[in-house]
Structure formats: structure tokens, C-alpha cells
Coordinates of C-alpha atoms in Angstrom, one line a residue:
Chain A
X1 CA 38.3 -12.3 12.7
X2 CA 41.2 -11.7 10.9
X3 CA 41.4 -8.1 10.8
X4 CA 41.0 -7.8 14.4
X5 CA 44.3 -8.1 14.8
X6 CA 45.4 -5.6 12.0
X7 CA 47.2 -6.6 8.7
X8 CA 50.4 -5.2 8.2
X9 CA 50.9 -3.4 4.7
X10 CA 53.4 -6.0 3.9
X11 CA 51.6 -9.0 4.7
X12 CA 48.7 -7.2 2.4
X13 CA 51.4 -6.7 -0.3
X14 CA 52.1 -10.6 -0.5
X15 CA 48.6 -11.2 -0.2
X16 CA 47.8 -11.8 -4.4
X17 CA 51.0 -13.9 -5.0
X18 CA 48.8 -16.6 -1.7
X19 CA 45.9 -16.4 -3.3
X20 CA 47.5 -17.1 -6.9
X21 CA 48.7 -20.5 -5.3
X22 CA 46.1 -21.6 -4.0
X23 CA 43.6 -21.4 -6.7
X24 CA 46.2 -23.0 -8.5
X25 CA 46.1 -25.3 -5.9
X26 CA 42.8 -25.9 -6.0
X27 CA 42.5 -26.6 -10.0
X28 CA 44.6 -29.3 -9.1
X29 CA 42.1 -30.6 -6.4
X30 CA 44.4 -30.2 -3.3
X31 CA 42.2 -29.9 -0.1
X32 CA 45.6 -29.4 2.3
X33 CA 49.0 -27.7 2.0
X34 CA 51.8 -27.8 4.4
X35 CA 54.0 -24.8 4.9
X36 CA 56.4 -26.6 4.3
X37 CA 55.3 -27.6 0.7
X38 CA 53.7 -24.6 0.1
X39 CA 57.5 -22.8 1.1
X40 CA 58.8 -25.2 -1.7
X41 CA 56.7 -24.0 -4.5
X42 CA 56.3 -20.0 -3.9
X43 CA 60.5 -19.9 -2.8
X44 CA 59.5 -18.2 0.4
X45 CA 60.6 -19.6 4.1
X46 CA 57.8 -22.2 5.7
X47 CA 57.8 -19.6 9.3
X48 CA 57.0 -16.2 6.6
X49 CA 54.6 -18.5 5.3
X50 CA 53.5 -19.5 8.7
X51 CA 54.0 -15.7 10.1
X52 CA 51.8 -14.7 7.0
X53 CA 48.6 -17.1 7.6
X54 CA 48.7 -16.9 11.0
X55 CA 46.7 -13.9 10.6
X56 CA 43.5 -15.6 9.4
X57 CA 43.4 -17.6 12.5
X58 CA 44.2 -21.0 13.5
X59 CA 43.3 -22.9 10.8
X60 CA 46.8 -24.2 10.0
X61 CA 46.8 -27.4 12.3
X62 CA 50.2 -28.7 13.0
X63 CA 51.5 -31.8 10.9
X64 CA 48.1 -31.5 9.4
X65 CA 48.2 -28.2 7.2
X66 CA 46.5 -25.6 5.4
X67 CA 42.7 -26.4 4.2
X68 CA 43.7 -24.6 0.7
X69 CA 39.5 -23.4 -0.1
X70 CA 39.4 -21.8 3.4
X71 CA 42.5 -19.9 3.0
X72 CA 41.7 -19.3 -0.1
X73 CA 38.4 -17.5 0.4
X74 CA 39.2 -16.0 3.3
X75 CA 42.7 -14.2 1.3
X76 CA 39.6 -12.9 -1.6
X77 CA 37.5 -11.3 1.6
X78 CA 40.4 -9.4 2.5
X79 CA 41.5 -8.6 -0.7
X80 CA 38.1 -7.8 -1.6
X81 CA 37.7 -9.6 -5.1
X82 CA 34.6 -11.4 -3.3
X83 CA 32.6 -8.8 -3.6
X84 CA 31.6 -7.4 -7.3
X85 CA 33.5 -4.3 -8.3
X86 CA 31.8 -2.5 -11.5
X87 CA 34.6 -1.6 -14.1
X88 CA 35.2 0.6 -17.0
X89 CA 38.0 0.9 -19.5
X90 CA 38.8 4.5 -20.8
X91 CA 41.0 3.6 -23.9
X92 CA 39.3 1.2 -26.3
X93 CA 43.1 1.1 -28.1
X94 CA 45.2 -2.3 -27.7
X95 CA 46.2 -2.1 -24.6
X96 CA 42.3 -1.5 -23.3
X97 CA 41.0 -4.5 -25.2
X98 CA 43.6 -6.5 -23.9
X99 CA 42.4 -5.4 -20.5
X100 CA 38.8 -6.3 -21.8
X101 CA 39.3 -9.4 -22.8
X102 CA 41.6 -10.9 -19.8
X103 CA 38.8 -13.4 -18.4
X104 CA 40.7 -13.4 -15.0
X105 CA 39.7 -10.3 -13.9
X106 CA 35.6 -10.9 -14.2
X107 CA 36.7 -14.6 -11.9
X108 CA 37.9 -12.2 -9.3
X109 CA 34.8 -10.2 -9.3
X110 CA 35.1 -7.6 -11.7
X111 CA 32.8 -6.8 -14.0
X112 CA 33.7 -4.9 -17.0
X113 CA 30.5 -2.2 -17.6
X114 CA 31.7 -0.8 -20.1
X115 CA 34.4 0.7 -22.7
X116 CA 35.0 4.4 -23.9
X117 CA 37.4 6.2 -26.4
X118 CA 37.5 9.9 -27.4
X119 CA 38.6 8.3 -31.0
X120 CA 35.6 8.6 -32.8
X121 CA 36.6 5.8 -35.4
X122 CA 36.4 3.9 -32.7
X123 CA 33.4 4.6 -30.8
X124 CA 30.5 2.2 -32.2
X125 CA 33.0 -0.6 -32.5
X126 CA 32.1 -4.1 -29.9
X127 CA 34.7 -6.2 -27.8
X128 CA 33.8 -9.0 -26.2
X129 CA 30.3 -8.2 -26.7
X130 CA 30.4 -4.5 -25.4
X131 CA 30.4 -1.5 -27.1
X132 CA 32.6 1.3 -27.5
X133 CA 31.0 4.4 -26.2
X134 CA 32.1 8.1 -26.5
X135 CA 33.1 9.9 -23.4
X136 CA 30.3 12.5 -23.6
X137 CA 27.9 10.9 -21.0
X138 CA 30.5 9.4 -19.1
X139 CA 29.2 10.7 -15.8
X140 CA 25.7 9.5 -16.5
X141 CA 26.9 5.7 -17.3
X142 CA 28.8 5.7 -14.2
X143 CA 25.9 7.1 -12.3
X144 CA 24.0 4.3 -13.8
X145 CA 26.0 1.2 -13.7
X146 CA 27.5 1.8 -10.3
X147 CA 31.0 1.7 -11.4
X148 CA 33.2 1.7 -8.8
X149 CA 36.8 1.3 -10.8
X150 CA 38.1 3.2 -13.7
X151 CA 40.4 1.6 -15.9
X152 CA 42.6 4.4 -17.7
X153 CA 44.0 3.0 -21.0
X154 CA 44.0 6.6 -22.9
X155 CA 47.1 8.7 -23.9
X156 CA 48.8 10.7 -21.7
X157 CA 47.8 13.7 -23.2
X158 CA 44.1 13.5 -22.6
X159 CA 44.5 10.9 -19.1
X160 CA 44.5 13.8 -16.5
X161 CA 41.4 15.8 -18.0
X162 CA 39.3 12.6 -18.0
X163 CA 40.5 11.1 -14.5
X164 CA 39.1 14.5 -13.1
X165 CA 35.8 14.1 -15.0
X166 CA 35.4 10.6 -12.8
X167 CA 36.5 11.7 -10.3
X168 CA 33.6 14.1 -10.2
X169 CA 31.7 11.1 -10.9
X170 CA 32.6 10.0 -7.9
X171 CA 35.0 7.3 -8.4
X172 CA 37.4 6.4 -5.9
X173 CA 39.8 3.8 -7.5
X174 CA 41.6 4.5 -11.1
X175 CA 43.5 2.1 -12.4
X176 CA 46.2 4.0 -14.0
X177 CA 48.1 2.7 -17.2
X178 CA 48.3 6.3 -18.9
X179 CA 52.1 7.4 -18.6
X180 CA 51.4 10.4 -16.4
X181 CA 51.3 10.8 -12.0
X182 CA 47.3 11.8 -11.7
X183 CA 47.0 14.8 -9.3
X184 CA 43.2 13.2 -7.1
X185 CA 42.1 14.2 -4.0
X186 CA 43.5 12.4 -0.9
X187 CA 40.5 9.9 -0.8
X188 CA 40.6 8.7 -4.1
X189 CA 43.1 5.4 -4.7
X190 CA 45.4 5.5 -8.2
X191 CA 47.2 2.0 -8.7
X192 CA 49.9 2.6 -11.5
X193 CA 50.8 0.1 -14.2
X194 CA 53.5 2.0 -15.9
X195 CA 54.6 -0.1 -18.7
X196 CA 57.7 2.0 -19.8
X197 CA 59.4 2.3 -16.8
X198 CA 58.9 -1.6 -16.2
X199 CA 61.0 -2.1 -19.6
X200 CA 63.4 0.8 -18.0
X201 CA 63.9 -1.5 -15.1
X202 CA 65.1 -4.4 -17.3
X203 CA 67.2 -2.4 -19.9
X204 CA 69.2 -1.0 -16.8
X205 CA 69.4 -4.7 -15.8
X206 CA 70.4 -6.4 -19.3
X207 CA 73.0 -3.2 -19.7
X208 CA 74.8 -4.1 -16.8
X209 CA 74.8 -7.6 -17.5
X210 CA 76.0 -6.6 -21.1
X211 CA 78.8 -4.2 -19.5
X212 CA 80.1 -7.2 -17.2
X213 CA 80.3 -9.5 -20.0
X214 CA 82.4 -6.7 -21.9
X215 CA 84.6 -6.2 -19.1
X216 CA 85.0 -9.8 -18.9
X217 CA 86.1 -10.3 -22.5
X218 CA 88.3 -7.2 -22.2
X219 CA 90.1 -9.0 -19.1
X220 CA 90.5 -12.1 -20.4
X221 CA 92.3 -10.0 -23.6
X222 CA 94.1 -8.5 -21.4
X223 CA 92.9 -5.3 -22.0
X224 CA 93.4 -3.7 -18.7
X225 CA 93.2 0.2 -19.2
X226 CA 89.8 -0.3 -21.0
X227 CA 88.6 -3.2 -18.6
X228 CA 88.6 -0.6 -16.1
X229 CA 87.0 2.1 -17.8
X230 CA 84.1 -0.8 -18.3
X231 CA 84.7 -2.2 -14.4
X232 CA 82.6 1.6 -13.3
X233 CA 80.1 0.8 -15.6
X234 CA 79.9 -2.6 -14.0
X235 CA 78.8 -0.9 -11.1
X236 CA 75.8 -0.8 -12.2
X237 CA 75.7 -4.5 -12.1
X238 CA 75.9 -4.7 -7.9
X239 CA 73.4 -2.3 -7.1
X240 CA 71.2 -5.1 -9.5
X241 CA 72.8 -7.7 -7.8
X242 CA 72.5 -6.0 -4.2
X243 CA 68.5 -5.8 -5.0
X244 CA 68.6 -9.4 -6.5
X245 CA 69.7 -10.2 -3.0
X246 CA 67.1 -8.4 -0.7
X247 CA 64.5 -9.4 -3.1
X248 CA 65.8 -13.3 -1.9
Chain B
X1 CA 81.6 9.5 -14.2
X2 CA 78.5 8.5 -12.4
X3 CA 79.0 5.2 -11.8
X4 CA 82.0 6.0 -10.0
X5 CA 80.6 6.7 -6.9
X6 CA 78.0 3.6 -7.5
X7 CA 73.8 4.5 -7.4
X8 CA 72.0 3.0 -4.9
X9 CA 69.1 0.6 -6.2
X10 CA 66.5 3.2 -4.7
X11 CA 68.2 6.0 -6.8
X12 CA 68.0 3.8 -9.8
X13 CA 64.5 3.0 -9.1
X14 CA 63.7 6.4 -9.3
X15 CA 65.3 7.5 -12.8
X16 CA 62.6 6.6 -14.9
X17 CA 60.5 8.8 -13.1
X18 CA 62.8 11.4 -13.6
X19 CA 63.5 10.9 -16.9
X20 CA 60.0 11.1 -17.9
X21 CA 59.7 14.4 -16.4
X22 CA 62.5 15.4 -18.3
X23 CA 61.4 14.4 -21.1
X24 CA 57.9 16.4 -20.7
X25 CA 60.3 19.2 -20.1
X26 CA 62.4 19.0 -23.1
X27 CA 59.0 18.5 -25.5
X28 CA 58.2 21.8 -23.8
X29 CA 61.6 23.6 -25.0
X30 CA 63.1 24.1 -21.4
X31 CA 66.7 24.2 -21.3
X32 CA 67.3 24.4 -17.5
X33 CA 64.7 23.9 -14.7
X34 CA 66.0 24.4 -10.6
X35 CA 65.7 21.8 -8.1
X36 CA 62.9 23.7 -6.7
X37 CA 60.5 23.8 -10.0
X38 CA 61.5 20.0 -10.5
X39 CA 60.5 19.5 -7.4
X40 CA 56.5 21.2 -7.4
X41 CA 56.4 19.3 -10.4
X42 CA 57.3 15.7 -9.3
X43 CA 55.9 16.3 -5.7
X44 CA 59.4 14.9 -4.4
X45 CA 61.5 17.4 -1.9
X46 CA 64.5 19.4 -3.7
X47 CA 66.5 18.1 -1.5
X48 CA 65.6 14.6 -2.1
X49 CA 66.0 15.6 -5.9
X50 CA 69.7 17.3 -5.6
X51 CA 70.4 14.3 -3.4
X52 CA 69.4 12.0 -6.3
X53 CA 70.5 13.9 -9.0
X54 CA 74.1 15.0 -7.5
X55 CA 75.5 11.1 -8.7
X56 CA 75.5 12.4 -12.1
X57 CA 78.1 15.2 -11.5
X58 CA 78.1 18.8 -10.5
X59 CA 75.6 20.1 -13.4
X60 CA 73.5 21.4 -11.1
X61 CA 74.4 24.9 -10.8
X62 CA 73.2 27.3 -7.6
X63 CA 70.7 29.6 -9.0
X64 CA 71.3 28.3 -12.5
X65 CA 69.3 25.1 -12.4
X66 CA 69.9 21.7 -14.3
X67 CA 71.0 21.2 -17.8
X68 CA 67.4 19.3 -19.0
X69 CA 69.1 17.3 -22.5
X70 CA 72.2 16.7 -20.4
X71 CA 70.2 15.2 -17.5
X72 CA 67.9 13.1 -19.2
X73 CA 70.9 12.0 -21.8
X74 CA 72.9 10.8 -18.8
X75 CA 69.5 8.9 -17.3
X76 CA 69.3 7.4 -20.5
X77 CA 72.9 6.2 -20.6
X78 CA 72.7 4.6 -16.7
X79 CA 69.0 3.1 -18.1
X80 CA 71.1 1.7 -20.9
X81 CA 68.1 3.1 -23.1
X82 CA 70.6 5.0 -25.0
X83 CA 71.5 1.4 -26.9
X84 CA 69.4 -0.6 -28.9
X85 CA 67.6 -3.5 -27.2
X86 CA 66.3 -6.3 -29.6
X87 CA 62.8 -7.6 -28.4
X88 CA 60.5 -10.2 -29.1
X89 CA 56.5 -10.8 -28.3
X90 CA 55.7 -14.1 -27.8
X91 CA 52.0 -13.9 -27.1
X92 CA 50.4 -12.1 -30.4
X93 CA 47.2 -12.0 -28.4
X94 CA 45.9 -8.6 -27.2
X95 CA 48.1 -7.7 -24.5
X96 CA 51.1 -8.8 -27.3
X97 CA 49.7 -6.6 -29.9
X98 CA 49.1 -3.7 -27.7
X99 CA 53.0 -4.0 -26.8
X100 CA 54.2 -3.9 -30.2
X101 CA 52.2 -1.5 -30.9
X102 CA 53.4 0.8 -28.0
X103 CA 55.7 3.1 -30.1
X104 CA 57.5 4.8 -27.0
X105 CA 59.2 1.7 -26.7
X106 CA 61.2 2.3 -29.7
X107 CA 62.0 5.6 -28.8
X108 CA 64.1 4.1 -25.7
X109 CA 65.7 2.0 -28.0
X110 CA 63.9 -1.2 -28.1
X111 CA 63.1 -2.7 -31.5
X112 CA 60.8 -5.1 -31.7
X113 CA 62.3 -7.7 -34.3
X114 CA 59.4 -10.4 -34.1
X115 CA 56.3 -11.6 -32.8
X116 CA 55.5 -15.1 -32.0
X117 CA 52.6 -17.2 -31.2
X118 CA 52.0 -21.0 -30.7
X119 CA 48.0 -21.0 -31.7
X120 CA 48.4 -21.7 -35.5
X121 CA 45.2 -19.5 -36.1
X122 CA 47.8 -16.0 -35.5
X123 CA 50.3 -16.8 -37.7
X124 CA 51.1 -15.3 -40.4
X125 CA 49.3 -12.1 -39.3
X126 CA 50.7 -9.1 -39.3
X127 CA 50.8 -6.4 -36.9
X128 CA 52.3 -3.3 -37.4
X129 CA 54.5 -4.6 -40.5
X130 CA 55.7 -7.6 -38.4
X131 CA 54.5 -11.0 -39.4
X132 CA 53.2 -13.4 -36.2
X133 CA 55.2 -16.6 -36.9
X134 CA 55.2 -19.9 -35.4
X135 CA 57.6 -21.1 -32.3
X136 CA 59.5 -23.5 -34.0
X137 CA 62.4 -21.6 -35.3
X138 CA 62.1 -19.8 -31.6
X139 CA 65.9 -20.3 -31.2
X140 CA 66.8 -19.8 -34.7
X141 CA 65.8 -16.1 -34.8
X142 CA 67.0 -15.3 -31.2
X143 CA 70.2 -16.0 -32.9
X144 CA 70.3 -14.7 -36.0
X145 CA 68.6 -11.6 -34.7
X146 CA 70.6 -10.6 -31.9
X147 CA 67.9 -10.7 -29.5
X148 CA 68.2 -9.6 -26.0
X149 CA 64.9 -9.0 -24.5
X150 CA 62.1 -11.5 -24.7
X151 CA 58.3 -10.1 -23.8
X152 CA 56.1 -13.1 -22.3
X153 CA 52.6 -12.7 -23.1
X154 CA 51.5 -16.3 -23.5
X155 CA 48.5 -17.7 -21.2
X156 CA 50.6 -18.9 -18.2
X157 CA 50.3 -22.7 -19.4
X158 CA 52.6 -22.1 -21.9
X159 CA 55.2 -19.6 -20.7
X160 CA 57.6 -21.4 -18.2
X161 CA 58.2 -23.7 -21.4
X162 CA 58.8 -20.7 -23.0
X163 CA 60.5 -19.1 -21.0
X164 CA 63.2 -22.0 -20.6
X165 CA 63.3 -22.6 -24.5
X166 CA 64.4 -18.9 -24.6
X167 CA 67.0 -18.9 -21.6
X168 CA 68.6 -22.1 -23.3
X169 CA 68.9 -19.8 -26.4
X170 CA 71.1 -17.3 -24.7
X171 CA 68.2 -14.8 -23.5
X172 CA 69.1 -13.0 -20.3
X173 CA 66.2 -10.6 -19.9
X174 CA 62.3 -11.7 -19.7
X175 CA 59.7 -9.2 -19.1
X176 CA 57.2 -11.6 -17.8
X177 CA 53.4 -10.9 -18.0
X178 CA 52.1 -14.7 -17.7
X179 CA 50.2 -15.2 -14.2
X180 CA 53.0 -16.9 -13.0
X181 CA 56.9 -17.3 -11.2
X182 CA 59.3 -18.2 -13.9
X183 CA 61.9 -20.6 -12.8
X184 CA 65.0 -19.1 -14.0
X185 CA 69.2 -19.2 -13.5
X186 CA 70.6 -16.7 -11.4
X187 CA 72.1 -14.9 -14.5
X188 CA 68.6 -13.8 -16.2
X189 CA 66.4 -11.1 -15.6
X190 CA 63.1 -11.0 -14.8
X191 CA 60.8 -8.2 -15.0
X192 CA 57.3 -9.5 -13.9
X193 CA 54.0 -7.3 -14.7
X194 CA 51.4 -9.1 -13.3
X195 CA 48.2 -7.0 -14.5
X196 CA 45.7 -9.3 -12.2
X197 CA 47.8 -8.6 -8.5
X198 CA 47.8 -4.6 -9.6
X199 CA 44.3 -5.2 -9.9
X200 CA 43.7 -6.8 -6.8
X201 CA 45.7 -4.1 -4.7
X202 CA 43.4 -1.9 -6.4
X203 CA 40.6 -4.3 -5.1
X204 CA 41.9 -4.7 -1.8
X205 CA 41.9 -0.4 -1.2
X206 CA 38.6 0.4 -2.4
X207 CA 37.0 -2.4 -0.4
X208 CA 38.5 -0.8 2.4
X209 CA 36.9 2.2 1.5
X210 CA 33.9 0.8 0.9
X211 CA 33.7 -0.8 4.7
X212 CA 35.3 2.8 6.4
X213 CA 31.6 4.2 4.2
X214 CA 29.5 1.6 5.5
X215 CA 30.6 2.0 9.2
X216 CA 30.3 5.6 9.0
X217 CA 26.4 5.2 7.5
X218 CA 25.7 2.8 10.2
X219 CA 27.0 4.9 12.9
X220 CA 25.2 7.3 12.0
X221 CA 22.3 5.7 11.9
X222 CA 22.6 4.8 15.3
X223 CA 23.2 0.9 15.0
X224 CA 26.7 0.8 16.8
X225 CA 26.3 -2.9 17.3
X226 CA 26.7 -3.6 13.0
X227 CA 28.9 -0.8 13.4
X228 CA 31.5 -2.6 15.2
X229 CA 31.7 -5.2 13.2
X230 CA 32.1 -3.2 9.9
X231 CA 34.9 -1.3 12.4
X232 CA 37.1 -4.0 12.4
X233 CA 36.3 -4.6 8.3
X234 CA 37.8 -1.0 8.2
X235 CA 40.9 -1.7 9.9
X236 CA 41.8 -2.3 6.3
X237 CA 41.8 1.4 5.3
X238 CA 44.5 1.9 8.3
X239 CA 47.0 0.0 6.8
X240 CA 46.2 1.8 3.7
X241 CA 46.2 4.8 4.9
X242 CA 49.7 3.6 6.5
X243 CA 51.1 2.4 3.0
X244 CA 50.1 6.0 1.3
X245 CA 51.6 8.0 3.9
X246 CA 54.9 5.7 3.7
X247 CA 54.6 6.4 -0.2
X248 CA 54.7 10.1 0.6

């Protein structure tokens, strides 16, 4: 079996983008892929691709190609998402119902239990056919509905106090979109969606853009003192340009 | 200036981080805070901070610690969160709304100047004082409203049309949250947040866990024969274990 021979972290890491192909794959009734054609449409090199599936054993026959279900199945077993995973949202707010009602996620396996908010205006309220709970039995409900993933939607002010209470639940995976590093013990997972620094990422990419394009302008003017006082802030644009490169 | 000496992308990968702490620090009334205390806090080495935060210029006095405002002003500046980005949702659904309704945003200087939607049954909502409006004058508005960063939350049908009607208006910076691998020109930006691969990282670690449980149940139990095949299952948790020790 696969694991036999020991997935590296990396392969593991590429593992979701796979699987996204394929199922799309298969909505479009494709039984076999070449590495080839499956290099085409994911923009990565047929021998990674070949590199990368070699690990779920020989099923990619030469000049005859990848049976797309198979692989496809065999990428959820390792990731997991065959198996049911029991789910809660902490943080009924926008960004919690959004997570609620994202369909996806119950196709991969997980099943949304339940929904909590310490907002009492909102506690009674029903999304998607579940109910907004308060927090104060939280340990019972988890208890009760073998959850095995906590999704934190909640401010960052009150994330940390209520990661500890499930933690004392006993749940090993949070799902972390509360703008704040949990502190868990070593055996418990955190997976961080930090939304802010994501738009950080790409205002430090448009700005560099937009500081090139000034010192562009200012060349083409003629402008040379003040070109280079914009040419450092260029900088900025090949460190983005150097990590466009390795992400190639 | 900073730039001079030019930030690595790994540096620059790590300012948001930094600035948020900063930020917590300043909301707290600190003025100065040493290497050292920064670096209980962030769980990152002081020397890996003063390595980090020596780019932006010697205000790191011995024994006298880091300016806070000055620090997180300059962050802000290389972030190029100290201008005003222009942003648009497109995608009024829940994962839209709970962006425009994610008020940090517009602290770092983004402004949300629209939302759009293409299912006729959203527009002319309003969330947050801004009206959901149609995708026909799409490229009108970019225009006339100086818009720079464009937030993808359509179902993933819909956004590489999108996403092309946008570039061809002049929009160099999508943050990307459709299931899918835009197609765009080497001179735009793409910040992708795909919720469903966070998820089934998330997935991927707790079944891990799950199997290292099971395997320790069944040895204990006695029944080494099932527990060598859930052994090999548990491989899984190495590489984990591998990836969170790299993280360290």
C-alpha cells in the first residue's frame, strides 16, 4: 500500500490541488488521464506528476494512463475525507455561515453537527437547517455527537478561552480562522485560515507593482533623481518576482 | 531606507505576523518591547526576530528595545497597507458578505467600493450600506472607481470568466477564493484562499491521528497482526509530525 513506502510532506502538501482535478475530471466522465495531459491542465511537469502518483502504486500504465476514479479514491484515503469527520462551527457570524453553508465540505466527508455563538441575539437563530446553540454545554454536545473538528469562526478576543474549553473536550483538530496563534498542546493539530494576512500578501504585491509603474512613468519623464528614490521601493517588486519564480 | 538592502521573500512573508503582534502591543499602550519579550510572545527566537527586524534600520536599541508605532508604521509601509486599496466582492453570497463585512480590512486600508453578483435574486441588496449590483457595468466601475483589488467569491463556474473580464479592465490583483486555478498574465496577482484544501490538510492530520490511536488500541489489545496494518496507516502521523517540527 501506498504508505508503505512513506509520503513525503510535500507530496502530501500537493495532495488536494490532485484530487481537485480529478473529481473535476470525473464530472466530466474521463475514466483515463495521461501525465502528460494531466501536466497540461494543473501547469506542473508530466515526471512531478509521474514522481507524485508513483506513490500509490503502479497503476499509471505507460501510453495507457491514469484510471482517474482509482486515483482519485485512493488520494481521499490518504487525505482522509473518506472517512466521516464530525464538525462544529464556533462563530455563527458571516464568516461561520459561509462555512456552514459551503456544500463541498459535507462531499468530502464532513458533517457539520452543529453551530455555536456566545452572541446571544444570535443563539436560537437556524442555518441551513441547524441551530444556533450557546456555548454553555459545549463539552456535553461534543461528547455527544463525536465531533472530531472544531471550526473557530469567533473573534479574537474570546478564540483562545474557547479553543481551551475543546480542547478539554478532547478535540484534536481546530480549524483556526480567529486572528490569533492558539497556544494547544503538542498533540492537538491547528490549521490557520488567516484572512488578513492573505490580503497583506497581495497589498505588498499590488504596491510593488504600483511602485514600478511609478518609477516607470517617472523614467520615461525623465525624472531621474526621483525615479531612483522609487527604483528602492521597486525592490520590493523582485523579492515578488523572485517568489513568482520558485513558485513556477 | 529598508528596501535598500532588499527583504527577502521569507522576511516579507513573515511581516504580517509581526505586525499583528504589534498591533496587539500598541492596543495595549506599550511603547517599546526587547527582542527577547517579542520573542516569548511570538514563539520565534530573538535572534531570528533582530535578524528580521534589523532590514528596517537600527531602531532596535541594546537594552532599550523596539520603538512599537515606529515598527509596525514601517511594516505597514513595506505591506503597502499604509495606502488605500480599492476592493471589490464579486460573490455577494455568504463567504462575500462575511468579507465586506470584515471591518479590519478597512483599517489596513482597503475600502470596499462595491459588491457584485450575477444571480439576479442579490441585487439590489444591501450589505453593510453597499448595494449588490449586477455584472454588467463590471468594467465601468473598475474604472470610474479606481479599483485595484478584486475579491473572487463566485462558485468556481463562474470566476475564470470573471476573473478575465476583470484583468481585461486593468485589475492586477485577484484574491481568489473560487475552487479553482485562474488563468492569468504574468503581470497580475493572485492571492488564492482555497477554504476546502485547508480543510483537507486539516483532514489529512487528524486521520493520521486517528490511525496512530487505533494502532496503539490494537496493540494493546494484543492483536499485532491488525496492528501492523494500522502501522503503516500511521506512517501518516510521521510525516506530520516531520512537517510540525520543520514549522518549529
Amino acid at each position: 500500500m501506498d504508505e508503505e513506502k512513506g509520503i513525503s510532506k510535500a507530496v502530501i502538501a500537493r495532495l488536494p490541488r490532485y484530487y481537485r482535478y480529478l473529481g473535476e475530471l470525473m464530472e466530466e466522465g474521463r475514466e483515463r488521464i495521461s501525465s502528460q495531459e494531466l501536466s497540461q491542465r494543473m501547469k506542473v511537469t508530466a515526471s512531478q506528476i509521474r514522481q507524485d502518483l508513483n506513490h500509490f502504486g503502479g497503476f499509471g500504465q505507460q501510453g495507457y494512463g491514469y484510471n482517474v476514479r482509482f486515483l482519485h479514491e485512493s488520494i481521499a484515503k490518504i487525505l482522509g475525507i473518506d472517512r466521516q469527520h464530525n464538525l462544529i462551527i464556533i462563530g455563527a457570524g458571516n464568516l461561520g455561515q459561509a462555512i456552514a453553508n459551503y456544500a463541498n465540505f459535507e462531499r468530502g466527508g464532513f458533517m457539520i453537527k452543529g453551530m455555536f455563538d456566545v452572541n446571544p441575539r444570535l443563539i436560537g437563530l437556524v442555518v441551513r437547517g441547524v441551530e444556533i446553540l450557546g456555548v454553555d454545554d459545549l463539552e456535553r454536545f461534543i461528547r455527544e455527537h463525536d465531533v472530531q473538528i472544531v471550526a473557530l469562526t469567533l473573534p479574537k478576543a474570546k478564540a483562545a478561552e474557547i479553543a481551551d474549553r475543546v480542547v478539554k473536550a478532547g478535540i484534536k483538530a481546530i480549524w483556526n480562522f480567529a486572528h490569533v496563534d492558539l497556544v494547544v498542546p503538542e498533540d492537538v493539530v491547528v490549521e490557520n485560515v488567516h484572512l488578513s494576512e492573505s490580503l497583506m500578501r497581495l497589498s505588498y504585491r499590488v504596491s510593488s507593482i504600483q511602485d514600478q509603474a511609478k518609477e516607470r512613468a517617472l523614467r520615461e519623464r525623465g525624472d531621474q533623481e526621483r525615479a531612483a528614490k522609487e527604483r528602492s521601493k521597486a525592490r520590493r517588486l523582485q523579492v515578488f518576482e523572485e517568489k513568482k519564480a520558485a513558485m513556477r
